CSV table of C-alpha atoms and ligand atoms in Angstrom, one decimal:
chain,number,residue,atom,x,y,z
A,1,MET,CA,34.5,-64.1,65.8
A,2,THR,CA,32.1,-64.6,68.6
A,3,ASP,CA,29.9,-62.0,70.3
A,4,ARG,CA,32.7,-61.4,73.1
A,5,THR,CA,34.0,-57.9,72.4
A,6,PRO,CA,37.5,-59.0,71.2
A,7,GLY,CA,40.5,-57.7,72.6
A,8,PHE,CA,43.5,-55.4,71.3
A,9,HIS,CA,45.6,-58.3,70.1
A,10,THR,CA,42.6,-59.8,68.4
A,11,LEU,CA,41.7,-56.7,66.6
A,12,ALA,CA,45.2,-56.2,65.5
A,13,ILE,CA,45.3,-59.4,63.4
A,14,HIS,CA,41.3,-59.6,62.6
A,15,ALA,CA,39.6,-56.0,62.3
A,16,GLY,CA,38.4,-55.3,59.0
A,17,ALA,CA,39.9,-58.7,57.5
A,18,ALA,CA,38.0,-61.7,56.2
A,19,PRO,CA,39.2,-64.5,53.9
A,20,ASP,CA,38.8,-63.0,50.2
A,21,ALA,CA,35.4,-63.6,48.7
A,22,ALA,CA,36.8,-64.8,45.3
A,23,THR,CA,39.9,-66.7,46.1
A,24,GLY,CA,39.8,-67.9,49.9
A,25,ALA,CA,43.1,-66.0,50.3
A,26,ARG,CA,43.7,-65.6,54.0
A,27,ALA,CA,46.4,-63.0,54.0
A,28,THR,CA,44.7,-59.7,53.0
A,29,PRO,CA,45.2,-59.8,49.0
A,30,ILE,CA,47.3,-56.9,47.5
A,31,TYR,CA,44.6,-55.3,44.9
A,32,GLN,CA,47.3,-53.6,42.8
A,33,THR,CA,44.9,-52.0,40.3
A,34,THR,CA,44.1,-48.5,39.4
A,35,SER,CA,40.3,-49.2,38.6
A,36,PHE,CA,37.4,-51.2,39.0
A,37,VAL,CA,35.0,-52.2,36.7
A,38,PHE,CA,31.4,-51.1,36.8
A,39,ASP,CA,28.5,-53.5,36.7
A,40,ASP,CA,26.6,-50.9,34.4
A,41,VAL,CA,25.9,-47.2,33.9
A,42,ASP,CA,23.6,-47.3,36.9
A,43,HIS,CA,26.0,-48.9,39.4
A,44,ALA,CA,28.4,-46.2,38.2
A,45,ALA,CA,26.2,-43.4,38.7
A,46,SER,CA,25.2,-44.3,42.2
A,47,LEU,CA,29.0,-44.8,43.3
A,48,PHE,CA,29.8,-41.5,41.9
A,49,GLY,CA,26.8,-39.8,43.5
A,50,LEU,CA,27.5,-41.5,47.0
A,51,GLN,CA,24.4,-43.4,46.9
A,52,ALA,CA,26.5,-46.6,47.1
A,53,PHE,CA,29.7,-47.9,48.6
A,54,GLY,CA,32.1,-49.7,46.2
A,55,ASN,CA,35.1,-48.9,44.4
A,56,ILE,CA,35.7,-46.5,41.4
A,57,TYR,CA,39.5,-45.6,41.4
A,58,THR,CA,42.3,-46.3,43.6
A,59,ARG,CA,43.3,-42.7,44.2
A,60,ILE,CA,39.8,-42.4,46.2
A,61,GLY,CA,39.8,-46.1,47.8
A,62,ASN,CA,41.0,-49.5,47.3
A,63,PRO,CA,40.0,-52.7,49.1
A,64,THR,CA,43.5,-53.4,50.6
A,65,CYS,CA,43.4,-49.8,51.8
A,66,ALA,CA,40.0,-50.2,53.0
A,67,VAL,CA,41.2,-53.2,55.4
A,68,LEU,CA,43.9,-50.6,57.0
A,69,GLU,CA,41.0,-48.4,57.7
A,70,GLU,CA,38.9,-50.6,59.4
A,71,ARG,CA,41.8,-52.3,61.4
A,72,VAL,CA,43.0,-48.8,62.7
A,73,ALA,CA,39.4,-47.4,63.4
A,74,ALA,CA,38.8,-50.6,65.3
A,75,LEU,CA,42.2,-50.3,67.4
A,76,GLU,CA,41.4,-46.3,68.0
A,77,GLY,CA,37.4,-47.0,68.9
A,78,GLY,CA,36.8,-44.5,66.0
A,79,THR,CA,33.7,-45.0,63.5
A,80,ALA,CA,35.8,-44.8,60.3
A,81,ALA,CA,39.2,-44.0,58.9
A,82,LEU,CA,40.8,-42.8,55.7
A,83,ALA,CA,44.1,-44.4,54.6
A,84,VAL,CA,46.4,-41.7,52.8
A,85,ALA,CA,50.0,-41.5,51.3
A,86,SER,CA,51.8,-40.1,54.4
A,87,GLY,CA,51.2,-38.8,58.1
A,88,HIS,CA,51.6,-35.2,56.5
A,89,ALA,CA,49.0,-35.9,53.9
A,90,ALA,CA,46.7,-37.3,57.1
A,91,GLU,CA,47.4,-33.8,58.9
A,92,PHE,CA,46.7,-31.9,55.5
A,93,LEU,CA,43.4,-33.5,54.6
A,94,THR,CA,42.4,-33.4,58.1
A,95,MET,CA,43.1,-29.3,57.9
A,96,HIS,CA,41.6,-29.4,54.6
A,97,ALA,CA,38.1,-30.6,55.8
A,98,LEU,CA,37.9,-28.0,58.7
A,99,MET,CA,39.7,-24.6,57.6
A,100,GLN,CA,38.8,-21.9,55.3
A,101,PRO,CA,41.0,-19.1,54.3
A,102,GLY,CA,41.4,-16.7,57.2
A,103,ASP,CA,40.7,-19.2,59.7
A,104,GLU,CA,42.9,-20.1,62.6
A,105,PHE,CA,44.1,-23.5,64.7
A,106,ILE,CA,45.8,-24.0,67.9
A,107,ALA,CA,49.0,-26.2,68.0
A,108,ALA,CA,50.9,-27.6,71.0
A,109,ARG,CA,54.3,-26.0,70.4
A,110,LYS,CA,55.9,-29.4,70.8
A,111,LEU,CA,55.3,-31.3,67.8
A,112,TYR,CA,57.4,-33.2,65.2
A,113,GLY,CA,59.5,-30.6,63.4
A,114,GLY,CA,57.9,-31.5,59.8
A,115,SER,CA,54.5,-30.6,61.3
A,116,ILE,CA,56.1,-27.3,62.6
A,117,ASN,CA,57.2,-26.5,59.2
A,118,GLN,CA,53.7,-27.5,57.3
A,119,PHE,CA,51.7,-25.4,60.1
A,120,ASN,CA,54.2,-22.4,59.9
A,121,HIS,CA,54.8,-22.1,56.2
A,122,SER,CA,52.8,-24.4,53.7
A,123,TYR,CA,49.6,-23.7,55.2
A,124,LYS,CA,49.9,-20.0,54.7
A,125,ASN,CA,49.5,-20.5,51.1
A,126,PHE,CA,45.7,-21.5,51.9
A,127,GLY,CA,45.2,-18.7,54.4
A,128,TRP,CA,45.3,-21.1,57.4
A,129,ASN,CA,46.9,-19.4,60.2
A,130,VAL,CA,48.4,-21.7,63.3
A,131,VAL,CA,48.7,-20.2,67.0
A,132,TRP,CA,51.0,-21.6,69.2
A,133,ALA,CA,50.2,-22.7,72.5
A,134,GLU,CA,52.4,-24.2,75.6
A,135,THR,CA,52.2,-28.0,75.2
A,136,ASP,CA,52.5,-28.3,79.1
A,137,ASP,CA,50.0,-25.4,80.1
A,138,PRO,CA,46.2,-26.3,78.9
A,139,SER,CA,45.1,-23.1,80.0
A,140,THR,CA,47.1,-21.4,77.3
A,141,PHE,CA,45.3,-23.2,74.5
A,142,GLU,CA,41.9,-21.9,76.1
A,143,ALA,CA,43.5,-18.1,76.0
A,144,ALA,CA,44.3,-18.8,72.2
A,145,ILE,CA,40.9,-19.4,71.2
A,146,THR,CA,39.2,-16.9,69.1
A,147,GLU,CA,35.8,-17.1,67.0
A,148,ARG,CA,38.1,-18.0,63.9
A,149,THR,CA,39.6,-21.1,65.8
A,150,LYS,CA,38.6,-24.1,64.0
A,151,ALA,CA,40.8,-26.8,65.3
A,152,ILE,CA,43.2,-28.0,68.3
A,153,PHE,CA,45.9,-29.9,67.5
A,154,VAL,CA,48.6,-31.8,69.7
A,155,GLU,CA,50.8,-35.1,69.7
A,156,SER,CA,49.6,-37.5,72.5
A,157,ILE,CA,53.4,-38.4,73.2
A,158,ALA,CA,54.8,-35.5,71.7
A,159,ASN,CA,58.3,-34.7,69.9
A,160,PRO,CA,61.1,-35.6,70.4
A,161,GLY,CA,59.7,-38.2,72.6
A,162,GLY,CA,59.4,-38.1,76.3
A,163,VAL,CA,56.7,-35.6,76.7
A,164,ILE,CA,53.1,-36.8,77.7
A,165,VAL,CA,50.3,-34.2,76.9
A,166,ASP,CA,47.6,-33.7,79.4
A,167,LEU,CA,45.1,-34.9,76.7
A,168,GLU,CA,42.0,-34.8,79.2
A,169,ALA,CA,42.3,-31.3,80.0
A,170,ILE,CA,42.8,-29.9,76.5
A,171,GLY,CA,40.1,-32.2,75.4
A,172,ALA,CA,37.8,-30.4,77.9
A,173,ILE,CA,38.8,-27.1,76.7
A,174,ALA,CA,37.8,-28.1,73.0
A,175,LYS,CA,34.7,-29.6,74.0
A,176,LYS,CA,33.5,-26.5,76.1
A,177,HIS,CA,34.5,-24.4,73.0
A,178,LYS,CA,32.8,-26.7,70.6
A,179,ILE,CA,35.9,-27.2,68.7
A,180,PRO,CA,37.3,-30.6,67.0
A,181,PHE,CA,40.4,-31.7,69.2
A,182,ILE,CA,43.0,-33.6,66.5
A,183,VAL,CA,45.5,-35.6,68.2
A,184,ASP,CA,48.7,-36.9,66.3
A,185,ASN,CA,48.7,-40.4,68.1
A,186,THR,CA,51.8,-41.4,65.9
A,187,MET,CA,54.3,-42.1,68.8
A,188,ALA,CA,51.8,-43.6,71.3
A,189,THR,CA,49.8,-46.1,69.1
A,190,PRO,CA,46.6,-47.2,70.2
A,191,TYR,CA,48.6,-49.8,72.2
A,192,LEU,CA,49.7,-47.0,74.6
A,193,ILE,CA,47.0,-44.4,74.5
A,194,ARG,CA,43.4,-44.1,73.0
A,195,PRO,CA,42.9,-40.6,72.6
A,196,PHE,CA,39.3,-40.9,71.8
A,197,GLU,CA,38.7,-42.1,75.5
A,198,TYR,CA,40.4,-38.5,76.5
A,199,GLY,CA,38.1,-36.3,74.3
A,200,ALA,CA,39.7,-36.4,71.1
A,201,ASP,CA,37.4,-35.9,67.9
A,202,ILE,CA,40.0,-36.7,65.2
A,203,ILE,CA,43.2,-39.0,65.3
A,204,VAL,CA,45.8,-38.6,62.8
A,205,HIS,CA,48.8,-41.2,62.3
A,206,SER,CA,52.1,-41.3,60.5
A,207,ALA,CA,51.6,-45.1,59.7
A,208,THR,CA,55.4,-44.9,58.7
A,209,LYS,CA,56.6,-45.0,62.3
A,210,PHE,CA,55.0,-47.7,64.9
A,211,LEU,CA,51.9,-48.7,63.0
A,212,GLY,CA,53.9,-50.1,60.1
A,213,GLY,CA,56.8,-50.4,62.3
A,214,HIS,CA,59.3,-52.1,60.0
A,215,GLY,CA,61.0,-49.0,58.3
A,216,ASN,CA,59.8,-49.9,54.9
A,217,SER,CA,56.5,-47.9,53.8
A,218,ILE,CA,55.3,-44.2,54.3
A,219,GLY,CA,51.6,-44.0,55.0
A,220,GLY,CA,49.2,-42.3,57.0
A,221,VAL,CA,45.8,-42.6,58.5
A,222,ILE,CA,43.2,-40.2,59.5
A,223,VAL,CA,40.4,-41.7,62.1
A,224,ASP,CA,36.9,-40.1,62.7
A,225,GLY,CA,35.8,-40.4,66.5
A,226,GLY,CA,32.0,-39.9,65.4
A,227,SER,CA,31.9,-37.6,68.4
A,228,PHE,CA,31.9,-34.1,66.8
A,229,ASN,CA,28.3,-32.6,65.7
A,230,TRP,CA,28.8,-30.9,62.4
A,231,MET,CA,25.2,-30.6,61.5
A,232,GLY,CA,24.0,-26.9,61.6
A,233,ASP,CA,27.4,-25.7,62.3
A,234,ASP,CA,28.2,-23.0,59.8
A,235,ARG,CA,32.0,-22.8,60.9
A,236,TYR,CA,32.3,-26.3,59.0
A,237,PRO,CA,30.6,-25.8,55.6
A,238,MET,CA,32.6,-28.6,54.0
A,239,LEU,CA,30.6,-30.8,56.2
A,240,SER,CA,27.4,-28.8,57.4
A,241,LYS,CA,26.4,-27.3,53.9
A,242,PRO,CA,25.3,-28.6,50.6
A,243,ARG,CA,28.1,-29.8,48.3
A,244,PRO,CA,27.5,-28.8,44.9
A,245,GLU,CA,29.8,-31.6,43.6
A,246,TYR,CA,27.4,-34.1,44.8
A,247,GLY,CA,24.1,-32.7,44.0
A,248,GLY,CA,23.6,-30.6,47.1
A,249,MET,CA,24.3,-33.3,49.5
A,250,VAL,CA,25.0,-32.4,53.1
A,251,LEU,CA,27.7,-34.8,54.3
A,252,ALA,CA,27.1,-34.4,57.9
A,253,GLU,CA,23.3,-35.3,57.4
A,254,THR,CA,23.8,-38.0,55.0
A,255,PHE,CA,26.6,-40.0,57.0
A,256,GLY,CA,26.1,-38.8,60.6
A,257,ASN,CA,28.9,-40.1,62.8
A,258,PHE,CA,31.3,-41.1,59.9
A,259,ALA,CA,30.9,-37.8,57.9
A,260,PHE,CA,34.4,-36.5,58.5
A,261,ALA,CA,35.9,-39.6,57.5
A,262,ILE,CA,33.8,-39.6,54.3
A,263,ALA,CA,34.6,-35.7,53.8
A,264,THR,CA,38.4,-36.4,54.1
A,265,ARG,CA,37.9,-38.9,51.4
A,266,VAL,CA,35.4,-37.4,48.8
A,267,LEU,CA,36.5,-33.8,48.7
A,268,GLY,CA,40.2,-34.0,50.2
A,269,LEU,CA,41.7,-37.3,49.0
A,270,ARG,CA,39.6,-36.9,45.6
A,271,ASP,CA,40.7,-33.5,44.7
A,272,MET,CA,44.2,-33.3,46.3
A,273,GLY,CA,45.5,-36.8,45.5
A,274,PRO,CA,47.8,-38.1,48.3
A,275,ALA,CA,46.6,-41.9,47.8
A,276,LEU,CA,48.2,-44.8,49.7
A,277,SER,CA,49.8,-47.6,47.4
A,278,PRO,CA,47.7,-50.9,48.1
A,279,PHE,CA,51.4,-52.5,48.6
A,280,ASN,CA,52.2,-49.9,51.2
A,281,ALA,CA,48.8,-50.6,52.9
A,282,PHE,CA,49.7,-54.5,52.9
A,283,LEU,CA,53.0,-53.7,54.5
A,284,ILE,CA,51.4,-51.7,57.1
A,285,LEU,CA,48.9,-54.1,58.0
A,286,GLN,CA,51.2,-56.7,58.3
A,287,GLY,CA,53.1,-54.6,60.9
A,288,ILE,CA,49.9,-53.7,62.8
A,289,GLU,CA,49.6,-57.5,63.4
A,290,THR,CA,52.2,-57.4,65.8
A,291,LEU,CA,51.5,-54.1,67.0
A,292,PRO,CA,50.8,-54.8,70.8
A,293,LEU,CA,53.7,-57.2,71.0
A,294,ARG,CA,56.3,-54.5,69.4
A,295,MET,CA,55.1,-51.7,71.3
A,296,GLN,CA,55.4,-53.7,74.6
A,297,ARG,CA,58.9,-54.6,73.7
A,298,HIS,CA,59.6,-51.1,72.4
A,299,SER,CA,58.6,-49.5,75.8
A,300,ASP,CA,60.4,-52.3,77.9
A,301,ASN,CA,63.7,-51.7,76.1
A,302,ALA,CA,63.3,-47.9,76.2
A,303,LEU,CA,63.0,-48.1,79.8
A,304,LYS,CA,66.1,-50.4,80.5
A,305,VAL,CA,68.1,-48.2,78.3
A,306,ALA,CA,67.0,-44.9,79.6
A,307,GLU,CA,67.7,-46.3,83.1
A,308,HIS,CA,71.1,-47.5,82.1
A,309,LEU,CA,72.0,-44.1,80.6
A,310,ALA,CA,70.7,-42.3,83.7
A,311,GLY,CA,73.4,-43.8,85.6
A,312,HIS,CA,76.0,-43.1,83.0
A,313,LYS,CA,78.9,-40.6,83.9
A,314,ALA,CA,79.0,-39.2,80.3
A,315,VAL,CA,75.4,-38.4,80.3
A,316,SER,CA,74.0,-35.3,82.1
A,317,TRP,CA,70.3,-35.7,81.8
A,318,VAL,CA,67.6,-38.5,80.5
A,319,SER,CA,64.3,-37.4,79.5
A,320,TYR,CA,62.0,-40.5,79.5
A,321,PRO,CA,58.7,-40.5,81.3
A,322,GLY,CA,58.9,-44.1,82.0
A,323,LEU,CA,61.8,-43.1,84.5
A,324,ARG,CA,60.3,-42.5,88.3
A,325,THR,CA,62.3,-39.3,88.7
A,326,ASP,CA,60.8,-37.7,85.2
A,327,ARG,CA,58.8,-34.6,85.1
A,328,TYR,CA,56.1,-36.5,83.1
A,329,HIS,CA,56.1,-39.3,85.1
A,330,ASN,CA,52.6,-38.7,86.8
A,331,LEU,CA,51.3,-38.3,83.5
A,332,ALA,CA,52.8,-41.3,82.1
A,333,LYS,CA,51.4,-43.4,84.9
A,334,ARG,CA,47.7,-42.1,83.9
A,335,TYR,CA,47.5,-42.4,80.2
A,336,CYS,CA,50.5,-44.8,79.4
A,337,PRO,CA,50.5,-47.4,82.2
A,338,LYS,CA,51.9,-50.0,79.9
A,339,GLY,CA,54.9,-48.2,78.9
A,340,ALA,CA,55.9,-44.6,77.5
A,341,GLY,CA,56.9,-45.7,74.3
A,342,ALA,CA,60.4,-46.3,72.4
A,343,VAL,CA,61.7,-42.6,71.8
A,344,PHE,CA,63.4,-40.5,74.1
A,345,THR,CA,66.3,-37.7,74.2
A,346,PHE,CA,69.5,-37.5,76.7
A,347,GLY,CA,72.0,-34.9,77.2
A,348,LEU,CA,75.7,-35.6,76.9
A,349,HIS,CA,78.5,-33.7,79.2
A,350,GLY,CA,80.7,-33.2,76.4
A,351,GLY,CA,78.3,-31.2,74.4
A,352,TYR,CA,78.3,-30.9,70.5
A,353,ASP,CA,81.5,-32.8,69.9
A,354,ALA,CA,80.5,-35.6,72.0
A,355,GLY,CA,77.3,-35.9,70.2
A,356,VAL,CA,78.7,-36.0,67.0
A,357,ARG,CA,81.5,-38.6,68.0
A,358,LEU,CA,78.7,-40.8,69.5
A,359,VAL,CA,76.7,-41.1,66.2
A,360,SER,CA,79.9,-41.8,64.6
A,361,ASN,CA,80.9,-44.6,67.0
A,362,LEU,CA,77.5,-46.4,67.3
A,363,LYS,CA,77.6,-49.7,65.5
A,364,LEU,CA,74.0,-51.4,66.1
A,365,PHE,CA,72.1,-47.9,66.0
A,366,SER,CA,71.1,-46.5,62.6
A,367,HIS,CA,72.3,-43.1,62.2
A,368,LEU,CA,69.1,-41.8,60.4
A,369,ALA,CA,66.0,-39.1,60.6
A,370,ASN,CA,63.2,-41.7,61.3
A,371,ILE,CA,61.6,-43.4,64.3
A,372,GLY,CA,59.6,-46.4,65.0
A,373,ASP,CA,61.7,-49.2,63.1
A,374,THR,CA,62.5,-52.7,64.6
A,375,ARG,CA,65.9,-51.6,64.5
A,376,SER,CA,67.3,-49.1,67.0
A,377,LEU,CA,68.0,-45.5,65.7
A,378,VAL,CA,69.9,-42.4,66.7
A,379,ILE,CA,70.1,-39.1,65.8
A,380,HIS,CA,72.1,-35.9,67.0
A,381,PRO,CA,69.6,-33.2,65.9
A,382,ALA,CA,72.0,-30.2,66.2
A,383,SER,CA,74.3,-31.5,63.8
A,384,THR,CA,71.6,-32.6,61.3
A,385,THR,CA,67.8,-32.2,61.3
A,386,HIS,CA,68.3,-28.8,63.3
A,387,ARG,CA,71.6,-27.7,61.7
A,388,GLN,CA,70.1,-24.7,59.9
A,389,LEU,CA,68.4,-23.3,62.7
A,390,THR,CA,70.4,-20.6,65.4
A,391,ASP,CA,71.6,-21.9,68.7
A,392,GLU,CA,68.5,-20.3,70.5
A,393,GLN,CA,66.0,-21.7,68.1
A,394,ARG,CA,67.5,-25.2,68.7
A,395,ARG,CA,67.4,-24.8,72.3
A,396,ILE,CA,63.3,-23.9,72.2
A,397,ALA,CA,63.1,-26.9,70.0
A,398,GLY,CA,64.8,-29.2,72.4
A,399,ALA,CA,67.7,-29.6,70.0
A,400,GLY,CA,70.5,-28.0,72.0
A,401,PRO,CA,74.2,-29.1,71.1
A,402,GLU,CA,74.2,-31.9,73.8
A,403,VAL,CA,70.9,-33.6,72.9
A,404,VAL,CA,70.8,-37.0,71.3
A,405,ARG,CA,67.6,-38.8,70.4
A,406,LEU,CA,67.2,-42.6,70.4
A,407,SER,CA,64.4,-44.8,69.0
A,408,ILE,CA,65.0,-47.9,70.8
A,409,GLY,CA,64.2,-51.2,68.6
A,410,LEU,CA,63.3,-54.6,69.3
A,411,GLU,CA,67.0,-55.9,69.5
A,412,ASP,CA,68.1,-57.5,73.1
A,413,PRO,CA,68.4,-54.6,75.4
A,414,GLU,CA,71.9,-55.9,76.6
A,415,ASP,CA,73.3,-55.5,72.9
A,416,LEU,CA,72.0,-52.1,72.8
A,417,ILE,CA,73.5,-51.1,76.3
A,418,ALA,CA,76.7,-52.4,75.2
A,419,ASP,CA,77.0,-50.6,71.8
A,420,LEU,CA,75.8,-47.3,73.8
A,421,ASP,CA,78.6,-47.8,76.3
A,422,GLN,CA,81.3,-48.7,73.9
A,423,ALA,CA,80.4,-45.5,71.8
A,424,LEU,CA,80.2,-43.2,74.8
A,425,GLU,CA,83.5,-44.7,75.8
A,426,ALA,CA,84.9,-43.8,72.4
A,427,ALA,CA,83.5,-40.4,72.4
A,428,ALA,CA,84.7,-39.1,75.6
B,501,LIG,C1,56.7,-38.8,61.2
B,501,LIG,C2,55.6,-37.9,61.7
B,501,LIG,C3,54.8,-37.4,61.1
B,501,LIG,C4,54.9,-37.2,59.4
B,501,LIG,O1,54.6,-38.3,58.7
B,501,LIG,P1,55.2,-38.9,57.4
B,501,LIG,O2,54.7,-40.2,57.2
B,501,LIG,O3,56.8,-39.0,57.6
B,501,LIG,O4,54.6,-38.0,56.4
B,501,LIG,C5,53.6,-36.6,61.6
B,501,LIG,N1,53.4,-36.5,63.1
B,501,LIG,C6,54.5,-37.4,63.7
B,501,LIG,C7,54.4,-37.6,65.3
B,501,LIG,C8,55.5,-38.0,63.2
B,501,LIG,O5,56.5,-38.8,63.8
């Protein structure tokens, strides 16, 4: 590269990758191996002691995964990253580096359903307690802070799509109280929103969705913003206290502004084990090469479909921040002027039964529980993902009987609109 600062499209293709030193291979090789040979015992000792960077065993790092890590760190503007087996693993290892038993973190109520489960139930086994705040009211985050609060967690574009979070306002509260601010940037991706510019300290991704982008690989990424000062902060012993596993090394002292990424690797990934397969890293990297093209097309297509649905007689409401009349339109203009993403919900006059008929009549849309595929996807949450909840719980989760969620793909928008029209007709 030249000494120009590369633009986003260039980074999406080149960051972290160079022709393979051994073979000249231009595409990133898939290092499909469990382990790497040491030069000698001293080399092994320096790797295990964290005195040298290098490869030991694919559970704690792999050269194909390393390209993915560098690529996502560059796109987000972070100092370093860690690739892991899934988005949930990224969330878990992030919390594992920050939380001790009895600690609390504050999370926005509007989150991916799996994250709500993870926070409410699984984390209880570790003594980590979630305190919920109102996604649209930053003052509720500040009001929830106690001396046990170790982190604040939000999604930039929040589930079930169509919710733009005021990152700057919540980031300012986190900074004022010296609490790390974690942003799940899965739905926006760094093409639409770069949370480090608004006060995030740590970014997590489900690479399963738009980063990979083709519905073929589960993966996750943690990105260190390098902005939080862990040194001397007794609240974060994983980072600021001597680590017995590493001869008393203090990670924040040795690794400075990428100590968080190191902690999630050498303590979290090493001991908990959710490693990303090099093959999946390759597929996710392949996806990222076209991330800016895809995200623009996803957003443009979603806006066209949302506009069409907003004028349809069977539709009672559409929640898409790209629409001028939407309650989040001003936040969308501020945080994601290029587009508001692929995922949104709308309501059917015909209620529950119309929702069930719609998903069974769609032909081009696939009826499944994922987002962020080249293909357009649909789900009627009340009859599927949220079926086990009560009516009241469903309504609070934004999954009332009439709600349908779409993840708009990269097809011709006219074909998507025609498919929705025929299915709405059949469902009426
Ligand atoms: C899917 C998703 C996750 C979980 O990711 P997995 O890769 O499925 O483990 C977390 N956050 C958001 C916003 C998601 O959409």
